[in-house]
CSV table of N, CA and C in Angstrom, one decimal:
chain,number,residue,atom,x,y,z
A,1,MET,N,-53.7,146.8,127.2
A,1,MET,CA,-52.7,146.5,126.1
A,1,MET,C,-51.3,146.9,126.6
A,2,THR,N,-50.3,146.0,126.5
A,2,THR,CA,-49.0,146.3,127.0
A,2,THR,C,-48.2,146.9,125.8
A,3,SER,N,-47.4,147.9,126.2
A,3,SER,CA,-46.5,148.5,125.1
A,3,SER,C,-45.3,147.6,124.8
A,4,TRP,N,-44.7,147.8,123.7
A,4,TRP,CA,-43.6,146.9,123.3
A,4,TRP,C,-42.4,147.1,124.2
A,5,PRO,N,-42.1,148.3,124.8
A,5,PRO,CA,-41.0,148.4,125.7
A,5,PRO,C,-41.3,147.5,127.0
A,6,GLY,N,-42.5,147.4,127.4
A,6,GLY,CA,-42.8,146.6,128.6
A,6,GLY,C,-42.6,145.1,128.3
A,7,LYS,N,-43.0,144.7,127.1
A,7,LYS,CA,-42.8,143.3,126.7
A,7,LYS,C,-41.3,143.0,126.6
A,8,LEU,N,-40.6,143.9,126.0
A,8,LEU,CA,-39.1,143.7,125.9
A,8,LEU,C,-38.5,143.6,127.3
A,9,MET,N,-38.9,144.4,128.2
A,9,MET,CA,-38.2,144.4,129.6
A,9,MET,C,-38.6,143.0,130.3
A,10,ARG,N,-39.8,142.5,130.1
A,10,ARG,CA,-40.1,141.2,130.7
A,10,ARG,C,-39.3,140.1,130.1
A,11,ARG,N,-39.1,140.2,128.8
A,11,ARG,CA,-38.3,139.2,128.1
A,11,ARG,C,-36.9,139.3,128.5
A,12,VAL,N,-36.3,140.5,128.7
A,12,VAL,CA,-34.9,140.6,129.1
A,12,VAL,C,-34.8,140.0,130.5
A,13,ARG,N,-35.7,140.4,131.4
A,13,ARG,CA,-35.7,139.8,132.8
A,13,ARG,C,-35.7,138.3,132.7
A,14,GLY,N,-36.6,137.7,131.9
A,14,GLY,CA,-36.7,136.3,131.8
A,14,GLY,C,-35.4,135.7,131.2
A,15,ASP,N,-34.8,136.3,130.2
A,15,ASP,CA,-33.6,135.8,129.7
A,15,ASP,C,-32.5,135.9,130.7
A,16,ARG,N,-32.4,136.9,131.5
A,16,ARG,CA,-31.4,137.0,132.6
A,16,ARG,C,-31.5,135.9,133.6
A,17,SER,N,-32.7,135.6,134.0
A,17,SER,CA,-32.9,134.5,135.0
A,17,SER,C,-32.6,133.2,134.3
A,18,LEU,N,-32.9,133.0,133.1
A,18,LEU,CA,-32.5,131.8,132.4
A,18,LEU,C,-31.0,131.6,132.3
A,19,TRP,N,-30.3,132.7,132.0
A,19,TRP,CA,-28.9,132.6,131.9
A,19,TRP,C,-28.2,132.4,133.3
A,20,ARG,N,-28.8,133.0,134.3
A,20,ARG,CA,-28.3,132.8,135.7
A,20,ARG,C,-28.5,131.3,136.1
A,21,ALA,N,-29.6,130.7,135.7
A,21,ALA,CA,-29.9,129.3,136.0
A,21,ALA,C,-28.8,128.4,135.2
A,22,ARG,N,-28.6,128.8,134.0
A,22,ARG,CA,-27.6,128.0,133.2
A,22,ARG,C,-26.2,128.1,133.8
A,23,LEU,N,-25.8,129.3,134.2
A,23,LEU,CA,-24.5,129.5,134.8
A,23,LEU,C,-24.4,128.8,136.1
A,24,GLY,N,-25.5,128.8,136.9
A,24,GLY,CA,-25.4,128.0,138.1
A,24,GLY,C,-25.3,126.6,137.9
A,25,THR,N,-26.0,126.0,136.9
A,25,THR,CA,-25.8,124.6,136.5
A,25,THR,C,-24.4,124.3,136.1
A,26,LEU,N,-23.9,125.2,135.2
A,26,LEU,CA,-22.5,125.0,134.7
A,26,LEU,C,-21.5,125.1,135.9
A,27,GLY,N,-21.7,126.0,136.8
A,27,GLY,CA,-20.8,126.1,138.0
A,27,GLY,C,-20.9,124.8,138.8
A,28,MET,N,-22.0,124.2,139.0
A,28,MET,CA,-22.2,123.0,139.7
A,28,MET,C,-21.5,121.8,139.0
A,29,VAL,N,-21.6,121.7,137.7
A,29,VAL,CA,-21.0,120.7,136.9
A,29,VAL,C,-19.5,120.8,137.0
A,30,LEU,N,-19.0,122.0,136.9
A,30,LEU,CA,-17.5,122.2,137.0
A,30,LEU,C,-17.0,121.9,138.4
A,31,ALA,N,-17.8,122.2,139.4
A,31,ALA,CA,-17.4,121.9,140.8
A,31,ALA,C,-17.3,120.4,141.0
A,32,VAL,N,-18.3,119.7,140.5
A,32,VAL,CA,-18.3,118.2,140.6
A,32,VAL,C,-17.1,117.6,139.8
A,33,PHE,N,-16.9,118.1,138.6
A,33,PHE,CA,-15.8,117.7,137.8
A,33,PHE,C,-14.4,117.9,138.5
A,34,LEU,N,-14.2,119.1,139.1
A,34,LEU,CA,-13.0,119.4,139.8
A,34,LEU,C,-12.8,118.6,141.0
A,35,THR,N,-13.9,118.4,141.8
A,35,THR,CA,-13.8,117.6,143.0
A,35,THR,C,-13.5,116.2,142.7
A,36,THR,N,-14.1,115.6,141.6
A,36,THR,CA,-13.8,114.2,141.2
A,36,THR,C,-12.4,114.1,140.8
A,37,HIS,N,-11.9,115.0,140.0
A,37,HIS,CA,-10.5,115.0,139.6
A,37,HIS,C,-9.5,115.0,140.7
A,38,LEU,N,-9.8,115.9,141.7
A,38,LEU,CA,-8.9,116.0,142.9
A,38,LEU,C,-9.0,114.7,143.7
A,39,TRP,N,-10.1,114.1,143.8
A,39,TRP,CA,-10.3,112.9,144.6
A,39,TRP,C,-9.5,111.7,143.9
A,40,GLN,N,-9.6,111.6,142.5
A,40,GLN,CA,-9.0,110.6,141.8
A,40,GLN,C,-7.5,110.7,141.8
A,41,THR,N,-7.0,111.9,141.9
A,41,THR,CA,-5.5,112.1,141.8
A,41,THR,C,-4.9,112.4,143.1
A,42,ARG,N,-5.6,112.2,144.2
A,42,ARG,CA,-5.1,112.6,145.6
A,42,ARG,C,-3.9,111.9,146.0
A,43,HIS,N,-3.6,110.7,145.4
A,43,HIS,CA,-2.4,109.9,145.8
A,43,HIS,C,-1.3,110.1,144.9
A,44,VAL,N,-1.4,110.9,143.8
A,44,VAL,CA,-0.4,111.1,142.8
A,44,VAL,C,0.7,111.9,143.5
A,45,PRO,N,2.0,111.5,143.4
A,45,PRO,CA,3.0,112.2,144.1
A,45,PRO,C,3.3,113.6,143.3
A,46,SER,N,3.7,114.6,144.0
A,46,SER,CA,4.1,115.8,143.4
A,46,SER,C,5.6,115.8,143.3
A,47,GLY,N,6.2,116.6,142.5
A,47,GLY,CA,7.6,116.7,142.3
A,47,GLY,C,8.1,115.7,141.3
A,48,PRO,N,9.3,115.2,141.5
A,48,PRO,CA,9.9,114.3,140.5
A,48,PRO,C,9.1,113.1,140.3
A,49,ALA,N,9.0,112.7,139.0
A,49,ALA,CA,8.3,111.5,138.7
A,49,ALA,C,9.0,110.2,139.2
A,50,PRO,N,8.3,109.3,139.8
A,50,PRO,CA,8.9,108.1,140.3
A,50,PRO,C,9.6,107.3,139.1
A,51,GLU,N,10.9,107.0,139.4
A,51,GLU,CA,11.7,106.2,138.4
A,51,GLU,C,11.2,104.8,138.3
A,52,PHE,N,11.3,104.2,137.2
A,52,PHE,CA,11.0,102.7,137.0
A,52,PHE,C,11.7,102.1,135.9
A,53,SER,N,11.8,100.8,135.9
A,53,SER,CA,12.3,100.0,134.8
A,53,SER,C,11.3,98.9,134.7
A,54,ALA,N,10.9,98.6,133.4
A,54,ALA,CA,9.9,97.6,133.2
A,54,ALA,C,10.1,96.9,131.8
A,55,LEU,N,9.6,95.7,131.7
A,55,LEU,CA,9.7,95.0,130.5
A,55,LEU,C,9.0,95.7,129.3
A,56,ALA,N,9.7,95.9,128.2
A,56,ALA,CA,9.2,96.6,127.1
A,56,ALA,C,8.6,95.6,126.1
A,57,VAL,N,7.5,96.0,125.4
A,57,VAL,CA,6.9,95.3,124.3
A,57,VAL,C,7.7,95.8,123.1
A,58,SER,N,8.7,95.0,122.7
A,58,SER,CA,9.5,95.4,121.6
A,58,SER,C,9.9,94.2,120.8
A,59,ALA,N,10.7,94.4,119.8
A,59,ALA,CA,11.1,93.2,118.9
A,59,ALA,C,12.0,92.3,119.7
A,60,ARG,N,12.7,92.8,120.7
A,60,ARG,CA,13.6,92.0,121.5
A,60,ARG,C,12.9,91.5,122.8
A,61,ASP,N,12.7,90.2,122.9
A,61,ASP,CA,12.1,89.7,124.1
A,61,ASP,C,13.1,90.0,125.3
A,62,GLY,N,12.5,90.3,126.4
A,62,GLY,CA,13.2,90.5,127.7
A,62,GLY,C,13.9,91.9,127.7
A,63,ALA,N,13.6,92.8,126.8
A,63,ALA,CA,14.2,94.1,126.8
A,63,ALA,C,13.5,94.9,128.0
A,64,VAL,N,14.3,95.7,128.7
A,64,VAL,CA,13.9,96.5,129.8
A,64,VAL,C,14.0,97.9,129.4
A,65,LEU,N,13.0,98.7,129.7
A,65,LEU,CA,13.1,100.2,129.4
A,65,LEU,C,12.8,100.9,130.7
A,66,SER,N,13.6,101.9,131.0
A,66,SER,CA,13.4,102.7,132.2
A,66,SER,C,12.9,104.1,131.8
A,67,LEU,N,12.3,104.8,132.8
A,67,LEU,CA,11.8,106.1,132.5
A,67,LEU,C,13.0,107.0,132.2
A,68,ALA,N,14.1,106.8,132.8
A,68,ALA,CA,15.3,107.6,132.5
A,68,ALA,C,15.7,107.5,131.0
A,69,GLN,N,15.7,106.2,130.5
A,69,GLN,CA,16.0,106.0,129.1
A,69,GLN,C,15.0,106.7,128.2
A,70,TRP,N,13.7,106.6,128.5
A,70,TRP,CA,12.7,107.2,127.7
A,70,TRP,C,12.9,108.7,127.7
A,71,ARG,N,13.1,109.3,128.8
A,71,ARG,CA,13.3,110.8,128.9
A,71,ARG,C,14.6,111.1,128.1
A,72,ALA,N,15.7,110.3,128.2
A,72,ALA,CA,16.9,110.6,127.6
A,72,ALA,C,16.8,110.6,126.1
A,73,ALA,N,15.9,109.8,125.6
A,73,ALA,CA,15.6,109.7,124.1
A,73,ALA,C,14.8,110.9,123.6
A,74,HIS,N,14.3,111.7,124.6
A,74,HIS,CA,13.6,112.9,124.2
A,74,HIS,C,14.0,114.1,125.1
A,75,PRO,N,15.3,114.5,125.0
A,75,PRO,CA,15.9,115.4,125.9
A,75,PRO,C,15.2,116.8,125.9
A,76,GLY,N,14.9,117.3,127.1
A,76,GLY,CA,14.3,118.6,127.3
A,76,GLY,C,12.9,118.7,126.9
A,77,ARG,N,12.3,117.6,126.4
A,77,ARG,CA,10.9,117.7,126.0
A,77,ARG,C,10.0,117.1,127.1
A,78,PRO,N,8.7,117.6,127.2
A,78,PRO,CA,7.8,116.9,128.1
A,78,PRO,C,7.5,115.5,127.5
A,79,VAL,N,7.3,114.5,128.3
A,79,VAL,CA,6.9,113.2,127.9
A,79,VAL,C,5.6,112.8,128.6
A,80,ALA,N,4.9,111.9,128.1
A,80,ALA,CA,3.7,111.4,128.7
A,80,ALA,C,3.7,109.9,129.0
A,81,LEU,N,3.1,109.5,130.1
A,81,LEU,CA,2.9,108.1,130.4
A,81,LEU,C,1.4,107.9,130.3
A,82,HIS,N,1.0,106.9,129.6
A,82,HIS,CA,-0.5,106.6,129.5
A,82,HIS,C,-0.7,105.2,130.0
A,83,PHE,N,-1.3,105.1,131.2
A,83,PHE,CA,-1.6,103.9,131.8
A,83,PHE,C,-3.0,103.4,131.3
A,84,TRP,N,-3.0,102.1,130.8
A,84,TRP,CA,-4.2,101.5,130.2
A,84,TRP,C,-4.2,100.0,130.5
A,85,ALA,N,-5.3,99.4,130.2
A,85,ALA,CA,-5.5,98.0,130.4
A,85,ALA,C,-6.3,97.4,129.3
A,86,GLU,N,-5.9,96.2,128.9
A,86,GLU,CA,-6.6,95.5,127.8
A,86,GLU,C,-8.1,95.3,128.1
A,87,TRP,N,-8.4,95.1,129.3
A,87,TRP,CA,-9.8,94.8,129.7
A,87,TRP,C,-10.6,96.1,130.0
A,88,CYS,N,-10.1,97.3,129.8
A,88,CYS,CA,-10.7,98.5,130.2
A,88,CYS,C,-11.5,99.1,129.0
A,89,PRO,N,-12.8,99.2,129.1
A,89,PRO,CA,-13.6,99.8,127.9
A,89,PRO,C,-13.3,101.3,127.7
A,90,ILE,N,-13.0,102.0,128.7
A,90,ILE,CA,-12.7,103.5,128.5
A,90,ILE,C,-11.4,103.6,127.8
A,91,CYS,N,-10.4,102.7,128.1
A,91,CYS,CA,-9.1,102.8,127.5
A,91,CYS,C,-9.3,102.5,126.0
A,92,LYS,N,-10.2,101.6,125.6
A,92,LYS,CA,-10.4,101.3,124.2
A,92,LYS,C,-10.9,102.5,123.5
A,93,VAL,N,-11.8,103.2,124.1
A,93,VAL,CA,-12.4,104.4,123.5
A,93,VAL,C,-11.3,105.5,123.3
A,94,GLU,N,-10.4,105.5,124.2
A,94,GLU,CA,-9.3,106.6,124.2
A,94,GLU,C,-8.2,106.2,123.2
A,95,GLU,N,-8.1,105.0,122.7
A,95,GLU,CA,-6.9,104.6,121.9
A,95,GLU,C,-6.6,105.5,120.8
A,96,HIS,N,-7.6,105.9,120.0
A,96,HIS,CA,-7.2,106.7,118.8
A,96,HIS,C,-6.6,108.1,119.2
A,97,SER,N,-7.1,108.6,120.3
A,97,SER,CA,-6.5,109.9,120.8
A,97,SER,C,-5.1,109.7,121.2
A,98,VAL,N,-4.8,108.6,121.9
A,98,VAL,CA,-3.4,108.3,122.3
A,98,VAL,C,-2.5,108.2,121.1
A,99,SER,N,-3.0,107.4,120.1
A,99,SER,CA,-2.3,107.2,118.9
A,99,SER,C,-1.9,108.5,118.1
A,100,ARG,N,-2.9,109.4,118.0
A,100,ARG,CA,-2.7,110.6,117.3
A,100,ARG,C,-1.7,111.5,118.1
A,101,VAL,N,-1.9,111.6,119.4
A,101,VAL,CA,-1.0,112.4,120.2
A,101,VAL,C,0.5,111.9,120.1
A,102,SER,N,0.6,110.5,120.1
A,102,SER,CA,1.9,109.9,120.1
A,102,SER,C,2.7,110.2,118.8
A,103,ARG,N,2.0,110.6,117.8
A,103,ARG,CA,2.7,111.0,116.5
A,103,ARG,C,3.5,112.3,116.7
A,104,ASP,N,3.0,113.1,117.6
A,104,ASP,CA,3.6,114.5,117.8
A,104,ASP,C,4.4,114.6,119.1
A,105,TRP,N,4.1,113.8,120.1
A,105,TRP,CA,4.7,113.9,121.4
A,105,TRP,C,5.2,112.5,121.8
A,106,PRO,N,6.2,112.5,122.7
A,106,PRO,CA,6.7,111.2,123.2
A,106,PRO,C,5.7,110.7,124.2
A,107,VAL,N,5.0,109.6,123.9
A,107,VAL,CA,4.1,108.9,124.8
A,107,VAL,C,4.5,107.5,125.0
A,108,LEU,N,4.8,107.1,126.3
A,108,LEU,CA,5.1,105.8,126.7
A,108,LEU,C,3.9,105.2,127.3
A,109,THR,N,3.3,104.1,126.8
A,109,THR,CA,2.1,103.6,127.4
A,109,THR,C,2.5,102.4,128.4
A,110,VAL,N,1.7,102.3,129.4
A,110,VAL,CA,2.0,101.3,130.4
A,110,VAL,C,0.8,100.4,130.5
A,111,ALA,N,1.0,99.1,130.0
A,111,ALA,CA,-0.1,98.1,130.0
A,111,ALA,C,-0.2,97.5,131.4
A,112,MET,N,-1.3,97.9,132.2
A,112,MET,CA,-1.4,97.5,133.5
A,112,MET,C,-2.3,96.2,133.6
A,113,GLN,N,-1.9,95.2,134.3
A,113,GLN,CA,-2.6,94.0,134.5
A,113,GLN,C,-3.3,93.4,133.2
A,114,SER,N,-2.5,93.4,132.1
A,114,SER,CA,-3.0,93.0,130.8
A,114,SER,C,-2.3,91.8,130.3
A,115,GLY,N,-1.5,91.1,131.1
A,115,GLY,CA,-0.8,89.9,130.7
A,115,GLY,C,0.7,90.1,130.5
A,116,ASP,N,1.4,89.1,130.0
A,116,ASP,CA,2.8,89.2,129.7
A,116,ASP,C,3.1,89.9,128.4
A,117,VAL,N,4.4,90.0,128.1
A,117,VAL,CA,4.8,90.7,126.9
A,117,VAL,C,4.1,90.2,125.6
A,118,ALA,N,4.1,88.9,125.5
A,118,ALA,CA,3.4,88.3,124.3
A,118,ALA,C,2.0,88.6,124.2
A,119,ALA,N,1.3,88.6,125.4
A,119,ALA,CA,-0.2,88.9,125.4
A,119,ALA,C,-0.4,90.3,125.0
A,120,VAL,N,0.4,91.2,125.5
A,120,VAL,CA,0.2,92.7,125.2
A,120,VAL,C,0.6,92.9,123.8
A,121,ARG,N,1.6,92.3,123.3
A,121,ARG,CA,2.0,92.4,121.9
A,121,ARG,C,0.8,92.0,121.0
A,122,ARG,N,0.1,90.9,121.3
A,122,ARG,CA,-1.0,90.4,120.5
A,122,ARG,C,-2.1,91.5,120.6
A,123,VAL,N,-2.4,92.0,121.7
A,123,VAL,CA,-3.5,93.1,121.8
A,123,VAL,C,-3.1,94.3,121.0
A,124,LEU,N,-1.9,94.7,121.1
A,124,LEU,CA,-1.5,95.9,120.3
A,124,LEU,C,-1.6,95.6,118.8
A,125,ALA,N,-1.2,94.4,118.4
A,125,ALA,CA,-1.3,94.0,116.9
A,125,ALA,C,-2.7,93.9,116.5
A,126,ARG,N,-3.6,93.3,117.3
A,126,ARG,CA,-5.0,93.1,117.0
A,126,ARG,C,-5.7,94.5,116.8
A,127,ARG,N,-5.3,95.4,117.6
A,127,ARG,CA,-5.9,96.7,117.6
A,127,ARG,C,-5.2,97.7,116.7
A,128,SER,N,-4.1,97.3,116.1
A,128,SER,CA,-3.3,98.1,115.1
A,128,SER,C,-2.7,99.3,115.9
A,129,LEU,N,-2.2,99.1,117.0
A,129,LEU,CA,-1.6,100.2,117.8
A,129,LEU,C,-0.1,100.0,117.8
A,130,SER,N,0.6,101.1,117.4
A,130,SER,CA,2.1,101.0,117.3
A,130,SER,C,2.7,101.8,118.5
A,131,TRP,N,2.2,101.6,119.7
A,131,TRP,CA,2.6,102.3,120.8
A,131,TRP,C,3.9,101.8,121.4
A,132,ALA,N,4.8,102.7,122.0
A,132,ALA,CA,5.9,102.2,122.8
A,132,ALA,C,5.2,101.9,124.1
A,133,THR,N,5.4,100.6,124.5
A,133,THR,CA,4.7,100.1,125.7
A,133,THR,C,5.6,99.3,126.6
A,134,VAL,N,5.4,99.5,127.9
A,134,VAL,CA,6.0,98.6,128.9
A,134,VAL,C,4.9,97.9,129.7
A,135,ILE,N,5.3,96.9,130.4
A,135,ILE,CA,4.3,96.0,131.1
A,135,ILE,C,4.3,96.3,132.6
A,136,ASP,N,3.1,96.4,133.2
A,136,ASP,CA,2.9,96.6,134.6
A,136,ASP,C,2.0,95.4,135.0
A,137,PRO,N,2.6,94.2,135.2
A,137,PRO,CA,1.8,93.0,135.3
A,137,PRO,C,0.9,93.0,136.6
A,138,ASP,N,1.3,93.6,137.7
A,138,ASP,CA,0.4,93.5,138.9
A,138,ASP,C,0.0,94.9,139.4
A,139,GLY,N,0.2,95.9,138.6
A,139,GLY,CA,-0.3,97.3,139.0
A,139,GLY,C,0.6,98.0,139.9
A,140,THR,N,1.8,97.5,140.2
A,140,THR,CA,2.8,98.1,141.1
A,140,THR,C,3.2,99.5,140.6
A,141,LEU,N,3.5,99.5,139.3
A,141,LEU,CA,4.0,100.8,138.7
A,141,LEU,C,2.9,101.8,138.8
A,142,ALA,N,1.6,101.5,138.5
A,142,ALA,CA,0.5,102.4,138.6
A,142,ALA,C,0.3,102.9,140.0
A,143,ALA,N,0.5,102.0,141.0
A,143,ALA,CA,0.4,102.3,142.4
A,143,ALA,C,1.5,103.3,142.8
A,144,ARG,N,2.7,103.2,142.2
A,144,ARG,CA,3.8,104.1,142.6
A,144,ARG,C,3.4,105.5,142.1
A,145,TYR,N,2.6,105.6,141.0
A,145,TYR,CA,2.2,106.9,140.6
A,145,TYR,C,0.9,107.4,141.2
A,146,GLY,N,0.3,106.6,142.1
A,146,GLY,CA,-0.9,106.9,142.8
A,146,GLY,C,-2.2,106.6,142.1
A,147,PHE,N,-2.1,105.8,141.1
A,147,PHE,CA,-3.3,105.5,140.3
A,147,PHE,C,-3.9,104.2,140.8
A,148,ARG,N,-5.2,104.2,140.9
A,148,ARG,CA,-6.0,103.0,141.3
A,148,ARG,C,-7.0,102.7,140.2
A,149,ALA,N,-7.0,103.4,139.1
A,149,ALA,CA,-7.9,103.1,138.0
A,149,ALA,C,-7.2,103.5,136.7
A,150,VAL,N,-7.7,103.0,135.7
A,150,VAL,CA,-7.2,103.3,134.3
A,150,VAL,C,-8.4,103.7,133.5
A,151,PRO,N,-8.2,104.5,132.4
A,151,PRO,CA,-6.9,105.0,132.0
A,151,PRO,C,-6.5,106.2,132.9
A,152,ALA,N,-5.2,106.4,132.8
A,152,ALA,CA,-4.6,107.5,133.5
A,152,ALA,C,-3.5,108.1,132.6
A,153,PHE,N,-3.3,109.4,132.7
A,153,PHE,CA,-2.4,110.1,131.8
A,153,PHE,C,-1.5,111.0,132.7
A,154,VAL,N,-0.2,110.9,132.5
A,154,VAL,CA,0.7,111.7,133.3
A,154,VAL,C,1.6,112.5,132.3
A,155,VAL,N,1.8,113.7,132.6
A,155,VAL,CA,2.8,114.5,131.8
A,155,VAL,C,4.0,114.8,132.7
A,156,ILE,N,5.2,114.5,132.2
A,156,ILE,CA,6.4,114.7,132.9
A,156,ILE,C,7.2,115.8,132.2
A,157,GLY,N,7.5,116.9,132.8
A,157,GLY,CA,8.2,118.0,132.2
A,157,GLY,C,9.6,117.6,131.8
A,158,GLY,N,10.3,118.5,131.0
A,158,GLY,CA,11.7,118.2,130.7
A,158,GLY,C,12.6,118.2,131.8
A,159,ASP,N,12.1,118.7,133.0
A,159,ASP,CA,12.9,118.7,134.2
A,159,ASP,C,12.7,117.4,135.0
A,160,GLY,N,11.8,116.5,134.6
A,160,GLY,CA,11.6,115.3,135.3
A,160,GLY,C,10.5,115.4,136.3
A,161,ARG,N,9.8,116.5,136.4
A,161,ARG,CA,8.8,116.7,137.4
A,161,ARG,C,7.4,116.4,136.8
A,162,ILE,N,6.5,115.8,137.7
A,162,ILE,CA,5.2,115.6,137.2
A,162,ILE,C,4.5,117.0,137.1
A,163,ARG,N,4.0,117.2,135.9
A,163,ARG,CA,3.3,118.5,135.6
A,163,ARG,C,1.8,118.4,135.5
A,164,ALA,N,1.3,117.3,135.1
A,164,ALA,CA,-0.2,117.2,135.0
A,164,ALA,C,-0.6,115.7,135.0
A,165,THR,N,-1.7,115.4,135.6
A,165,THR,CA,-2.3,114.1,135.7
A,165,THR,C,-3.8,114.1,135.4
A,166,SER,N,-4.3,113.0,134.9
A,166,SER,CA,-5.7,112.8,134.8
A,166,SER,C,-6.0,111.4,134.9
A,167,VAL,N,-7.2,111.1,135.5
A,167,VAL,CA,-7.7,109.7,135.6
A,167,VAL,C,-9.0,109.7,134.9
A,168,GLY,N,-9.3,108.6,134.1
A,168,GLY,CA,-10.5,108.5,133.4
A,168,GLY,C,-10.3,109.0,132.0
A,169,TYR,N,-11.3,109.1,131.2
A,169,TYR,CA,-11.2,109.5,129.8
A,169,TYR,C,-10.6,110.9,129.7
A,170,THR,N,-9.6,111.0,128.9
A,170,THR,CA,-9.0,112.3,128.5
A,170,THR,C,-9.0,112.5,127.0
A,171,SER,N,-9.6,113.6,126.6
A,171,SER,CA,-9.7,113.9,125.2
A,171,SER,C,-8.3,114.1,124.6
A,172,GLU,N,-8.3,114.0,123.3
A,172,GLU,CA,-7.0,114.3,122.6
A,172,GLU,C,-6.6,115.7,122.8
A,173,ILE,N,-7.5,116.7,122.8
A,173,ILE,CA,-7.1,118.1,123.0
A,173,ILE,C,-6.6,118.2,124.5
A,174,GLY,N,-7.2,117.5,125.4
A,174,GLY,CA,-6.8,117.6,126.8
A,174,GLY,C,-5.4,117.1,127.0
A,175,MET,N,-5.1,116.0,126.3
A,175,MET,CA,-3.7,115.5,126.3
A,175,MET,C,-2.7,116.5,125.7
A,176,ARG,N,-3.1,117.0,124.6
A,176,ARG,CA,-2.2,117.9,123.9
A,176,ARG,C,-1.9,119.2,124.7
A,177,LEU,N,-3.0,119.7,125.3
A,177,LEU,CA,-2.9,120.9,126.1
A,177,LEU,C,-2.0,120.7,127.3
A,178,ARG,N,-2.2,119.5,128.0
A,178,ARG,CA,-1.3,119.2,129.1
A,178,ARG,C,0.2,119.1,128.7
A,179,LEU,N,0.4,118.5,127.6
A,179,LEU,CA,1.8,118.4,127.1
A,179,LEU,C,2.4,119.8,126.7
A,180,TRP,N,1.6,120.6,126.0
A,180,TRP,CA,2.0,121.9,125.6
A,180,TRP,C,2.3,122.8,126.8
A,181,TRP,N,1.4,122.7,127.8
A,181,TRP,CA,1.5,123.5,129.0
A,181,TRP,C,2.8,123.2,129.8
A,182,ALA,N,3.2,121.9,129.7
A,182,ALA,CA,4.4,121.5,130.4
A,182,ALA,C,5.7,122.0,129.8
A,183,MET,N,5.6,122.6,128.6
A,183,MET,CA,6.8,123.2,128.0
A,183,MET,C,7.1,124.5,128.6
A,184,TRP,N,6.2,125.1,129.3
A,184,TRP,CA,6.4,126.5,129.8
A,184,TRP,C,6.8,126.4,131.2
């Protein structure tokens, strides 16, 4: 017959090895996640955000909006660029997060390879999205930022430098934390 202290010690040893196994699995998942993130953002430039001017989806046809104008409208604040595409299923899942974040932070969305101004305007209306949006008809703008996939999220600090990037699904809290971190 085994005493209760002996049973307790066996259980503690078993719990420790279970926790070690769980921590090892968590470490591997984090390593894969970090490696994937680094691979996806390997072409993103560091330093100042690439300047651009693009057709804006606005009430005025033919209106052009530049990054400098967007930043000037939000002086000293971090701004975000959200690259998306009408045909991207992950972008569709992320829409509500982008909409909620854009209520509190300046987010300029970039419609990549999603048609002309009229087509993107229809998509935004059909999906009830009131985003500030510019058009990237052939993916040139996304390529200047080093993105080869959408969705992508870029945070530009008040100083005009790229502070954070992500490719693939980004949660609302992830977007908010990146913007908040860029304030410091």
